[in-house]
Coordinates of C-alpha atoms and ligand atoms in Angstrom, one line a residue:
X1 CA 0.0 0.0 0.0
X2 CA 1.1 3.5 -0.7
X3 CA -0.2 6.5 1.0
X4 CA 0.0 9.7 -0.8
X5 CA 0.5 11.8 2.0
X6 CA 2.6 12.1 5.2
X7 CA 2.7 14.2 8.3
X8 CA 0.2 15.3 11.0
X9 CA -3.5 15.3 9.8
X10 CA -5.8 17.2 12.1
X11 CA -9.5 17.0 12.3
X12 CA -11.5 20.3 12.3
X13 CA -14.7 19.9 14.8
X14 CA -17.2 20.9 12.4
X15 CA -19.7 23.4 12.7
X16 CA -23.3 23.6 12.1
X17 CA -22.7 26.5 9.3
X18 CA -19.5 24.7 7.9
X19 CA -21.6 21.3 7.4
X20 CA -25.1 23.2 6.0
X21 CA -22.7 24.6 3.4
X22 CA -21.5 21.2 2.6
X23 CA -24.7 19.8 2.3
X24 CA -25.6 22.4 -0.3
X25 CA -22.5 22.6 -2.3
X26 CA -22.6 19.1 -3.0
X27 CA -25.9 18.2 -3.8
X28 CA -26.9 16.9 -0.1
X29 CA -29.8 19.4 1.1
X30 CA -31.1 22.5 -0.1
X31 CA -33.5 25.5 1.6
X32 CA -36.8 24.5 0.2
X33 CA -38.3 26.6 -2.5
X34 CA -34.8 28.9 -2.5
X35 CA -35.8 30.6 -5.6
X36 CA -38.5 32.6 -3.2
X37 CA -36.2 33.0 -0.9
X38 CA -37.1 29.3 0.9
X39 CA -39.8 28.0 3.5
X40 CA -39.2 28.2 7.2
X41 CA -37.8 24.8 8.8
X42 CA -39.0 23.0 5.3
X43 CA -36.1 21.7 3.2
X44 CA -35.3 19.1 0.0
X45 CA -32.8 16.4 -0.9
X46 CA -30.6 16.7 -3.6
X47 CA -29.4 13.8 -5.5
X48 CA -26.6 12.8 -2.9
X49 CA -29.1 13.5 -0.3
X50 CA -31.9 11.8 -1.6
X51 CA -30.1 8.3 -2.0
X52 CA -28.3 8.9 1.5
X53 CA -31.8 9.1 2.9
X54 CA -33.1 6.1 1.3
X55 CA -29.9 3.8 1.8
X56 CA -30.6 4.5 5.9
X57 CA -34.6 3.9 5.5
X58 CA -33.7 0.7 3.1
X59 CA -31.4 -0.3 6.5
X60 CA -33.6 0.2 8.7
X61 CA -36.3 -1.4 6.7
X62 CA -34.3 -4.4 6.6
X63 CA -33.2 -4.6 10.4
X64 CA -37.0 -4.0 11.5
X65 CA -38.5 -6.3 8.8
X66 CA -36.3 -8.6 6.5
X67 CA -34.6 -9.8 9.1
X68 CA -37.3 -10.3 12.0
X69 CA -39.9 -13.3 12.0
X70 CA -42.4 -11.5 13.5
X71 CA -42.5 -8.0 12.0
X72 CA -44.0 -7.0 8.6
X73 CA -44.4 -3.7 7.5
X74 CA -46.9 -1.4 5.8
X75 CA -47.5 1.9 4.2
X76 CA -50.4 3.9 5.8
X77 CA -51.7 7.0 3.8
X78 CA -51.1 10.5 5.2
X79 CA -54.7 11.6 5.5
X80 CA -56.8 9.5 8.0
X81 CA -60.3 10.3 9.4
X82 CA -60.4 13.5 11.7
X83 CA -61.7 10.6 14.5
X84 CA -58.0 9.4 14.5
X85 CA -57.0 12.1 16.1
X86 CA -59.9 13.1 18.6
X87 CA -59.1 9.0 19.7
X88 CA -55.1 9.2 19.8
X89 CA -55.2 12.6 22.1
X90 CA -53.6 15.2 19.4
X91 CA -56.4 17.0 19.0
X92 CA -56.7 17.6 23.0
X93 CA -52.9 17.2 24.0
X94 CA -50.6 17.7 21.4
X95 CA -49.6 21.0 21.9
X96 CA -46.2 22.7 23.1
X97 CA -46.1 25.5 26.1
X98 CA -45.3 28.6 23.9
X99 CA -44.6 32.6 25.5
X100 CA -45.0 36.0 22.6
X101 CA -42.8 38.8 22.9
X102 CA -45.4 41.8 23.0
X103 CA -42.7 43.7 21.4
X104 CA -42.1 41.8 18.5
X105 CA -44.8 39.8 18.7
X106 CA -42.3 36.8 18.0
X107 CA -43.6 33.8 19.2
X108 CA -41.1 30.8 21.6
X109 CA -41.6 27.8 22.9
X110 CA -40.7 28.0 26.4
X111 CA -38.7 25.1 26.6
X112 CA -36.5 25.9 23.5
X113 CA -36.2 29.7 25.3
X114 CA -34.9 28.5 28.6
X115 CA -32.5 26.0 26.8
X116 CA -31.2 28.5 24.6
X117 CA -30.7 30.6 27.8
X118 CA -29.0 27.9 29.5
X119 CA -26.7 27.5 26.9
X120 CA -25.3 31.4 26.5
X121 CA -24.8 30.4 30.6
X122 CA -22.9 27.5 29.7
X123 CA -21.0 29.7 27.3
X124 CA -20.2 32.2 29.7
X125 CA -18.6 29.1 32.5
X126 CA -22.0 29.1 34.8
X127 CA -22.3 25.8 34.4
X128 CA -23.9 24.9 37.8
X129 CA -26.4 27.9 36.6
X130 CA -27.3 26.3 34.0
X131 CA -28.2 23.2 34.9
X132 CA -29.9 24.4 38.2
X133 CA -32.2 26.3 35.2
X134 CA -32.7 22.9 33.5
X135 CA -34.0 21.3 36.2
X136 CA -35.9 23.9 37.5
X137 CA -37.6 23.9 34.1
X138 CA -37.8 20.1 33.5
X139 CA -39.6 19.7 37.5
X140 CA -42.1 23.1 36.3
X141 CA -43.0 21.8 32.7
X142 CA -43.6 18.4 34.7
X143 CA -46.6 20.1 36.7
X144 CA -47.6 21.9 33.7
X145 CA -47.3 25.0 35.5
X146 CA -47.2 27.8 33.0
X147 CA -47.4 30.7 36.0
X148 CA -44.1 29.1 37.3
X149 CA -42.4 28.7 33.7
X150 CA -43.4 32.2 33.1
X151 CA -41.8 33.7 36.5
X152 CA -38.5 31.7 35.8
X153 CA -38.0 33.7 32.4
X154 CA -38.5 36.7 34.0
X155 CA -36.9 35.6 37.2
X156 CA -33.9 34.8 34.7
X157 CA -34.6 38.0 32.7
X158 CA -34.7 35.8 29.2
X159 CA -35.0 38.7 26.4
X160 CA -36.6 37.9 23.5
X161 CA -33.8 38.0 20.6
X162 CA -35.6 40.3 18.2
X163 CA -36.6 43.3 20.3
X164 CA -34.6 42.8 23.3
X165 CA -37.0 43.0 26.1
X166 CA -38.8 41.2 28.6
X167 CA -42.4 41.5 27.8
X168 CA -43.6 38.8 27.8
X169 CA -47.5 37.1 27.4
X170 CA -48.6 34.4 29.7
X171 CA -47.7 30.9 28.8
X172 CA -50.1 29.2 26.3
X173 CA -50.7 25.8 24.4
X174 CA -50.5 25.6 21.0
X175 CA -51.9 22.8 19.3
X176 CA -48.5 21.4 16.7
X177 CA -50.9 19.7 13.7
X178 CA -51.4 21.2 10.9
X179 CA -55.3 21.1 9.3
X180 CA -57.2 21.2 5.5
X181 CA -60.2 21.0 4.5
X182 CA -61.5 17.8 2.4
X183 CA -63.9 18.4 -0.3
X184 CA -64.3 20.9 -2.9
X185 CA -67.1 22.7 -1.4
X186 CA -66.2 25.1 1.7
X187 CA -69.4 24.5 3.8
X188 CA -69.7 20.9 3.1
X189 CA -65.9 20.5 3.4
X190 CA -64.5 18.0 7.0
X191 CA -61.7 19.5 8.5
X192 CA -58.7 16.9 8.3
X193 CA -55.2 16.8 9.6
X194 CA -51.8 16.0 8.2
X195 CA -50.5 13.1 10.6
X196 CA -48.6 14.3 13.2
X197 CA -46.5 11.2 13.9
X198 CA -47.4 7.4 11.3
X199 CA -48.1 5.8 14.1
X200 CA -51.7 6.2 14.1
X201 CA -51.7 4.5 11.1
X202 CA -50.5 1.6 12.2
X203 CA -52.5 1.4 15.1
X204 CA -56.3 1.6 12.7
X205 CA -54.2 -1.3 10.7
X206 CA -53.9 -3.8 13.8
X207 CA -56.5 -6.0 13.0
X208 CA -56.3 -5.9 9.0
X209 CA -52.5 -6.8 9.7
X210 CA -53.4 -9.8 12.1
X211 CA -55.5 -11.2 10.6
X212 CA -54.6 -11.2 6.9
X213 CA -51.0 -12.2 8.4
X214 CA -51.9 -14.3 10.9
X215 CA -49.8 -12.6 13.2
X216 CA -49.5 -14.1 16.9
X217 CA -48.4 -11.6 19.9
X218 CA -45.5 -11.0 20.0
X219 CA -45.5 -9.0 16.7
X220 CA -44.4 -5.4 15.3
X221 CA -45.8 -3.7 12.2
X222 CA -43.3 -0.9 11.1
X223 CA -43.8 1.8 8.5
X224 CA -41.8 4.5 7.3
X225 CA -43.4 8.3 6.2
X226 CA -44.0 11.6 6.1
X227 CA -45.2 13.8 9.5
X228 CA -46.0 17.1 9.7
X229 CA -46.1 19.5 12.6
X230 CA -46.3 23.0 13.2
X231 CA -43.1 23.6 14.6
X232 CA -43.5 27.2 16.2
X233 CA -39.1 27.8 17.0
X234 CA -37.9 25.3 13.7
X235 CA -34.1 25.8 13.6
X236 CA -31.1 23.5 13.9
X237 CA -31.1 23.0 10.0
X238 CA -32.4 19.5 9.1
X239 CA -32.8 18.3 13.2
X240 CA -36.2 20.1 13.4
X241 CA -38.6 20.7 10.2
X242 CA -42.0 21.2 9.9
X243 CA -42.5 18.5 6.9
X244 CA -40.1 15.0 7.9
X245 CA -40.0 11.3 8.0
X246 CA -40.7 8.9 10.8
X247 CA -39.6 5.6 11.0
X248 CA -42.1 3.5 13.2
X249 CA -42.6 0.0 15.2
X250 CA -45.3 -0.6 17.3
X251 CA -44.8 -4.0 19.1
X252 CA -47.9 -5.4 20.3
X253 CA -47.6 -7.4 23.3
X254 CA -49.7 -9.2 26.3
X255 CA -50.3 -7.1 29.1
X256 CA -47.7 -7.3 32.0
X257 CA -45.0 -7.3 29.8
X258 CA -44.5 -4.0 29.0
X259 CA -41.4 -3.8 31.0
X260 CA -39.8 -6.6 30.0
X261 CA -39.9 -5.6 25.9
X262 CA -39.2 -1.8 26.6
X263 CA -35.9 -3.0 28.0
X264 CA -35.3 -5.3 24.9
X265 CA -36.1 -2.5 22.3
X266 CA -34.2 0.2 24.0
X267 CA -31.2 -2.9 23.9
X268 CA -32.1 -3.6 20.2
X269 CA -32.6 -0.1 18.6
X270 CA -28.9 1.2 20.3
X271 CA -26.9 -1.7 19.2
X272 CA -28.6 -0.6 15.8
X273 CA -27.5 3.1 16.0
X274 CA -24.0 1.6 17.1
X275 CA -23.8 -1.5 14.4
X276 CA -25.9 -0.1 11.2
X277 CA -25.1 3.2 11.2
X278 CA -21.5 2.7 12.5
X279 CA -22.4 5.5 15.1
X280 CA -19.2 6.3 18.0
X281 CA -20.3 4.8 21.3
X282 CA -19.1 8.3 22.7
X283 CA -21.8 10.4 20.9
X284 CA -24.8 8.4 22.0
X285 CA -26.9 8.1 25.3
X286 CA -29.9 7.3 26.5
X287 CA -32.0 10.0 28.3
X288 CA -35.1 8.8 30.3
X289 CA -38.6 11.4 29.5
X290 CA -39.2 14.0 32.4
X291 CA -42.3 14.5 31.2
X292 CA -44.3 12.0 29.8
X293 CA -46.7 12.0 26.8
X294 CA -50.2 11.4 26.8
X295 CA -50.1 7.8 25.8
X296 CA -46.7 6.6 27.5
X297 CA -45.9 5.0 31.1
X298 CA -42.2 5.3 30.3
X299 CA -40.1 6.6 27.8
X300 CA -36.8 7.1 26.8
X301 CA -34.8 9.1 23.8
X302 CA -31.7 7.7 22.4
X303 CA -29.7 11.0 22.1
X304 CA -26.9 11.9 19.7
X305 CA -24.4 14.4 20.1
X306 CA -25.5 16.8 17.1
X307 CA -22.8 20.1 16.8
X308 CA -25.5 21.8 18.6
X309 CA -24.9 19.8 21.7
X310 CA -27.4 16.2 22.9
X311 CA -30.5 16.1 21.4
X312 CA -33.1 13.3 20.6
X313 CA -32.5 10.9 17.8
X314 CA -35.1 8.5 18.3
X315 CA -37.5 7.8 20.9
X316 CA -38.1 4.3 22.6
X317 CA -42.2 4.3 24.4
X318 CA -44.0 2.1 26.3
X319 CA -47.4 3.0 24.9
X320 CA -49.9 0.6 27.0
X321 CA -52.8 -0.2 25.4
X322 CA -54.2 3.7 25.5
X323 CA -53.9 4.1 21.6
X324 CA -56.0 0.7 20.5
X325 CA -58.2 1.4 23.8
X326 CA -59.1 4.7 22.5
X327 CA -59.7 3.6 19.0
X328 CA -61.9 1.1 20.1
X329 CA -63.8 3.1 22.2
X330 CA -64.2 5.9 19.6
X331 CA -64.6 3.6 16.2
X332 CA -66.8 1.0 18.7
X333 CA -65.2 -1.8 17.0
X334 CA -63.3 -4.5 19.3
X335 CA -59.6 -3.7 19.1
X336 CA -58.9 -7.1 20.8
X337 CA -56.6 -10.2 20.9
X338 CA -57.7 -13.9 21.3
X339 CA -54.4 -15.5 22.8
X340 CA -54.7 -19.2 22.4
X341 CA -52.0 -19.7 24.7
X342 CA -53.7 -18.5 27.7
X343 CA -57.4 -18.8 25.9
X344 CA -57.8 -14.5 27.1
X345 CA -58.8 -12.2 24.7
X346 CA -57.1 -8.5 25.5
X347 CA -56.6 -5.2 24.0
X348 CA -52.8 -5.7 23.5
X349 CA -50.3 -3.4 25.2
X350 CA -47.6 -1.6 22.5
X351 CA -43.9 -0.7 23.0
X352 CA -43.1 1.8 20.1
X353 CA -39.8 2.8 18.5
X354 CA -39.7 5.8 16.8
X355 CA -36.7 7.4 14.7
X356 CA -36.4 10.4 12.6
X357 CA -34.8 9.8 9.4
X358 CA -33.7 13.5 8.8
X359 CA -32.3 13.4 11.8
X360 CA -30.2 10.1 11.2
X361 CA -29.4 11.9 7.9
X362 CA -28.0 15.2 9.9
X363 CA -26.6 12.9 12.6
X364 CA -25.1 10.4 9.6
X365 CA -23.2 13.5 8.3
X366 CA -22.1 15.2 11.2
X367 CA -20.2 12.3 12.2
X368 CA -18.6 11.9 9.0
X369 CA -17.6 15.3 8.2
X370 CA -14.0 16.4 8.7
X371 CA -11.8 18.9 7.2
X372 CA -8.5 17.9 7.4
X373 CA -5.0 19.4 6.9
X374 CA -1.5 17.6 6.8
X375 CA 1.8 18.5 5.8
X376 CA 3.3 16.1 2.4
X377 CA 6.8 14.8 2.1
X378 CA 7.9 17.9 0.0
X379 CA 7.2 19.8 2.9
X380 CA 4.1 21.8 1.7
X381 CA 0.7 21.6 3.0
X382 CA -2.6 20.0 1.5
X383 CA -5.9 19.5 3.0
X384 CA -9.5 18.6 2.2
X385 CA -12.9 18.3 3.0
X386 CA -13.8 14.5 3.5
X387 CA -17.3 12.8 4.5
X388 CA -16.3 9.2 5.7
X389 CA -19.5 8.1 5.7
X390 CA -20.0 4.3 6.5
X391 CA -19.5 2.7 2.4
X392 CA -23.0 1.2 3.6
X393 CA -24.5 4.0 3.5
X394 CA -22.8 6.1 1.3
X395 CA -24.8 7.8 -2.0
X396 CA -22.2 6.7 -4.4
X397 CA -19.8 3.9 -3.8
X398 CA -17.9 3.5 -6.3
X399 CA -16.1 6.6 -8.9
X400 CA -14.4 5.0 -12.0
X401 CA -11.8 7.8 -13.2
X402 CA -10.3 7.1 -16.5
X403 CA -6.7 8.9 -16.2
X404 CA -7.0 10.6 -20.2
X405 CA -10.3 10.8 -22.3
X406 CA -8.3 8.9 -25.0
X407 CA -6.3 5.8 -26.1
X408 CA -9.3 3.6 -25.7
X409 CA -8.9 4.5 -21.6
X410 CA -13.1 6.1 -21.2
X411 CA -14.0 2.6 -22.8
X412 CA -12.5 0.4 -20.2
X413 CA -13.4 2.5 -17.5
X414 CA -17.4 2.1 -18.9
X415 CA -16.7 -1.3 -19.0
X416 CA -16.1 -1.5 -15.2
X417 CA -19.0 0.7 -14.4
X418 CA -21.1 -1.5 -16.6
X419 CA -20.3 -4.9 -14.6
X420 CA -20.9 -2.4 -11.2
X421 CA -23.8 -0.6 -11.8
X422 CA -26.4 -3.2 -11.5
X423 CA -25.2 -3.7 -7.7
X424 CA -24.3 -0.9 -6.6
X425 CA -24.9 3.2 -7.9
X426 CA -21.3 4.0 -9.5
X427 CA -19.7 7.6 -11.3
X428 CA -17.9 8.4 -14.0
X429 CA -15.8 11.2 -14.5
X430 CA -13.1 12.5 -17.0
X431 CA -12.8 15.7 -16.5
X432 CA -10.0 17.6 -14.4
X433 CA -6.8 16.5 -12.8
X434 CA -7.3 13.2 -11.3
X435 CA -6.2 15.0 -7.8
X436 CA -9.6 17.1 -8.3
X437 CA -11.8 14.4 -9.4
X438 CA -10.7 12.8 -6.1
X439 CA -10.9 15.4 -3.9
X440 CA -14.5 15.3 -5.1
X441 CA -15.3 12.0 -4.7
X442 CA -13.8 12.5 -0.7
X443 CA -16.4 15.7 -0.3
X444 CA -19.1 13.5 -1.9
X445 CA -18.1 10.8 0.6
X446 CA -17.2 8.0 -2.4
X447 CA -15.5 5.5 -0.2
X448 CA -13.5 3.7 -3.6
X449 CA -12.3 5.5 -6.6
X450 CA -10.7 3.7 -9.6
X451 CA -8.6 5.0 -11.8
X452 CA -7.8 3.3 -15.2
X453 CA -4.9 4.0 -16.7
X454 CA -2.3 2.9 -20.2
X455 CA -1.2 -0.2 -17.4
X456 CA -4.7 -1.2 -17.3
X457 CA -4.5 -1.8 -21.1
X458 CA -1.9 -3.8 -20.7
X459 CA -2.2 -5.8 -17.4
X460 CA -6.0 -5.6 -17.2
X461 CA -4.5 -3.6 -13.5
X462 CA -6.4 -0.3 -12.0
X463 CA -5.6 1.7 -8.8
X464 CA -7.8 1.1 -6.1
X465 CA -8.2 4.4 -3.8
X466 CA -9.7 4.3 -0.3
X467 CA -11.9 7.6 0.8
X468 CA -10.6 7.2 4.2
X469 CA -7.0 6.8 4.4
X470 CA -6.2 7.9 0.9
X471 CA -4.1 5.2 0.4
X472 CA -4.0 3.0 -2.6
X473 CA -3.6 -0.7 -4.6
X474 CA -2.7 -1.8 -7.4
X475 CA -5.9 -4.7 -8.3
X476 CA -7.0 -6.7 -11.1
X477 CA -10.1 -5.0 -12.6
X478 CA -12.3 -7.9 -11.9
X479 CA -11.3 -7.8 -8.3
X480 CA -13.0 -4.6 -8.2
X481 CA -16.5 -5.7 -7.8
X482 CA -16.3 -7.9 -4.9
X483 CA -13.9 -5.8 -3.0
X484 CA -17.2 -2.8 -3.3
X485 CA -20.0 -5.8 -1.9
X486 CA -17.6 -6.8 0.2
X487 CA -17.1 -3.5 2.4
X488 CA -21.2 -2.3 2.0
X489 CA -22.3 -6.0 3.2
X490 CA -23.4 -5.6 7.0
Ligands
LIG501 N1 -44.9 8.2 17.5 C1 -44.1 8.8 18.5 C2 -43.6 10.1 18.2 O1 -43.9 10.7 17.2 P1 -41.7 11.8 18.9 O2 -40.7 11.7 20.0 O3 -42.6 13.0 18.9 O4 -42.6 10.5 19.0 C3 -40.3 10.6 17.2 O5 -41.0 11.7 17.5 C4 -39.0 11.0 16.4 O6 -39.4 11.8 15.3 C5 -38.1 11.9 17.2 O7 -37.2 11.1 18.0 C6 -37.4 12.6 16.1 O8 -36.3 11.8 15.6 C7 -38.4 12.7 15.0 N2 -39.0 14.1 15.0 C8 -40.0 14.6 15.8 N3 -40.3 15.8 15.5 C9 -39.4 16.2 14.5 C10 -39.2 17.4 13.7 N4 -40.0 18.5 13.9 N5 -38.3 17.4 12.7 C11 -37.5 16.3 12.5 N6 -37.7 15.1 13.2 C12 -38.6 15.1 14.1

């Protein structure tokens, strides 16, 4: 092996503005509708982005499916009957405790206002400040008592960015789904909401699901879409949107064993963010819910540690049996179990897991983004911008670089992609110096680049470059293939 550089190499920690650039500059994520100056908290994929997304679904798809006996998955439409939602709670509970400015008439949630707070603190070396206001906020929000919230931002004199001041409203709730109408006419027209979480549609699925699969508790049913909500403070780029994709697994499960399968799926679904996505040990913990939601009895997040700081990734619920309960008492349609084993029929109890994948995505490429600087043998410097993102996961995985565009060299290199691209998505290039064309693949994230060259013509030989070390081989062509399955294969 050769490398083509020597010296101390030092890893940048990246920023949140460094990494948003990135992601636009090469095709990752854009502002939504940038033209007109974008969409709050809304963005879109761009072609790296877009198969970066679907490479982690397709994995988690397999783990939670493929490769369990007992789980099958579906795809639930976005609009569901307006009931849905009286049933799951939403319309009554899903809301967030938000403040307005007076002045500005800008409009916070008040937990995003006190951590924001606590973070300047944290800044400024008051740590023990800082989480003394945590934890104050964490026991108040518990109670659900606003008057209390209210007096600690004042108490803490928390100034609204935009005009500066404390005048502040009381604390309200707002209600996070969004709402259209159905039907063409206005009168006659149902008022209908975009789902908030998929969940829901799982849950009206139970019984279609076991029975036409003949499904016996233990069983999950998993499903992967869109969710909307009215995020009042989006910001943190891609971590909080108003339009994003859940990844969902509701476990249904006899009653009294609730505790027993929360502990297996919070097990299950780390060693997944550890193995699968190739995650650091060091930037993931779990974080046990404060406050819990409508329909848990315990809860936990698995966090990540974003550039912003720990923030949830996925959430792991113990759900009871409050979502098919309520659906059975609002649709008045049995929502029960016959378990032949124990000849009881019951409304089963539900352990949930519950991932973002635009978070995954955002947490995928923080981790891999490094800029990097080292000093060569000559004695000058070079550096780069390189995402080592897990070759599993990777958009691209292969670049096939022919060294010329002539002496039959673009032909060969065709050839190559041609035997690849069946198995695996592959890019040509020609153009540039073949230092450029890799330090594009490295910003892309391309874990192997090829390069064909006039030895290839005659020994059938190409150079083998690895994203992450920069090193390279010498291999026979038809190695190259199996040495690409070889290192996505998990
Ligand atoms: N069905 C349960 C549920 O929806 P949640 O904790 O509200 O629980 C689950 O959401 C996951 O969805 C979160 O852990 C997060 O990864 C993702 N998520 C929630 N709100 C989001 C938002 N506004 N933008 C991006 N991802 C979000």
């Amino acid at each position: 092996m050769t490398s083509n550089k020597a010296g101390t190499m030092t890893y940048n920690a990246n920023t949140l503005q460094n990494l948003i650039a990135h992601a636009k500059e090469y095709g990752y994520i854009f502002q939504s509708s940038e033209i007109y100056d974008g969409l709050a908290a809304v963005y879109d994929y761009g072609q790296n982005g877009a198969q970066l997304k679907k490479n982690i679904r397709d994995a988690w798809w397999k783990t939670m499916t493929q490769l369990q006996e007992n789980i099958v998955g579906i795809d639930a439409a976005i609009f569901m009957h307006p009931t849905t939602w009286k049933a799951s709670g939403h319309v009554d509970n899903f809301s967030d405790p938000m403040i307005d400015n007076k002045d500005s008439q800008k409009r916070y949630r008040v937990d995003h206002l006190i951590e924001a707070h606590a973070e300047i603190l944290q800044q400024q070396s008051n740590k023990l400040q800082a989480e003394a206001l945590i934890q104050r906020m964490e026991k108040l929000l518990a109670t659900d008592d606003f008057a209390g919230i209210k007096q600690l931002i004042i108490d803490n004199n928390i100034k609204c960015s935009v005009s500066g001041t404390c005048n502040w409203t009381d604390v309200r709730q707002f209600n996070l789904m969004f709402s259209t109408e159905l039907g063409s006419v206005a009168e006659d027209a149902n008022l209908i909401y975009l789902r908030p979480e998929t969940a829901q549609g799982i849950f009206v699925n139970f019984l279609n699901v076991q029975k036409t699969g003949r499904m016996k508790i233990p069983f999950g049913i998993a499903q992967t879409g869109k969710a909307f909500r009215n995020e009042i403070v989006a910001r943190q780029f891609i971590f909080r949107m108003r339009e994003f994709e859940q990844m969902e697994m509701q476990y249904f499960i006899r009653p009294g064993s609730q505790k027993e399968w929360y502990a297996y799926w919070k097990e299950e679904r780390m060693k997944w963010h550890k193995e699968v996505m190739s995650f650091p040990a060091e930037r993931l913990q779990f974080h046990d819910h404060v406050k819990l939601a409508h329909y848990a009895d315990a809860a936990v997040d698995v966090e990540f540690n974003f550039p912003f700081g720990w923030k949830e990734l996925e959430g792991i619920h113990s759900r009871t049996d409050y979502d098919l309960g309520r659906h059975q008492e609002f649709s008045k349609k049995k929502q029960q179990y016959y378990d032949n084993e124990i000849n009881l029929s019951y409304v089963p109890y539900v352990i949930e897991t519950s991932v973002g994948l635009d978070r995954l995505v955002l947490a995928t490429l923080s981790n891999a983004y490094a800029e990097e600087k080292w000093t060569k043998e000559d004695g000058g410097e070079d550096s780069r911008v390189v995402l080592r993102i897990p070759a599993n996961l990777a958009p691209t995985k292969l670049a096939v670089l022919p060294l010329t565009k002539k002496d039959g060299l673009p032909e060969i290199a065709r050839d190559i992609i041609n035997g690849c691209k069946s198995s695996f998505p592959c890019f040509y290039e020609e153009k540039d110096s073949i230092g450029k064309r890799y330090r594009r693949m490295d910003a892309i994230g391309t874990p192997f680049a090829v390069t064909v060259d006039h030895q290839t013509k005659e020994d059938g030989t190409v150079t083998i470059r690895y994203r992450d070390t920069m090193t390279q081989d010498r291999i026979h062509m038809s190695e190259v293939k199996g040495k690409v399955l070889e290192a996505i294969a998990v």
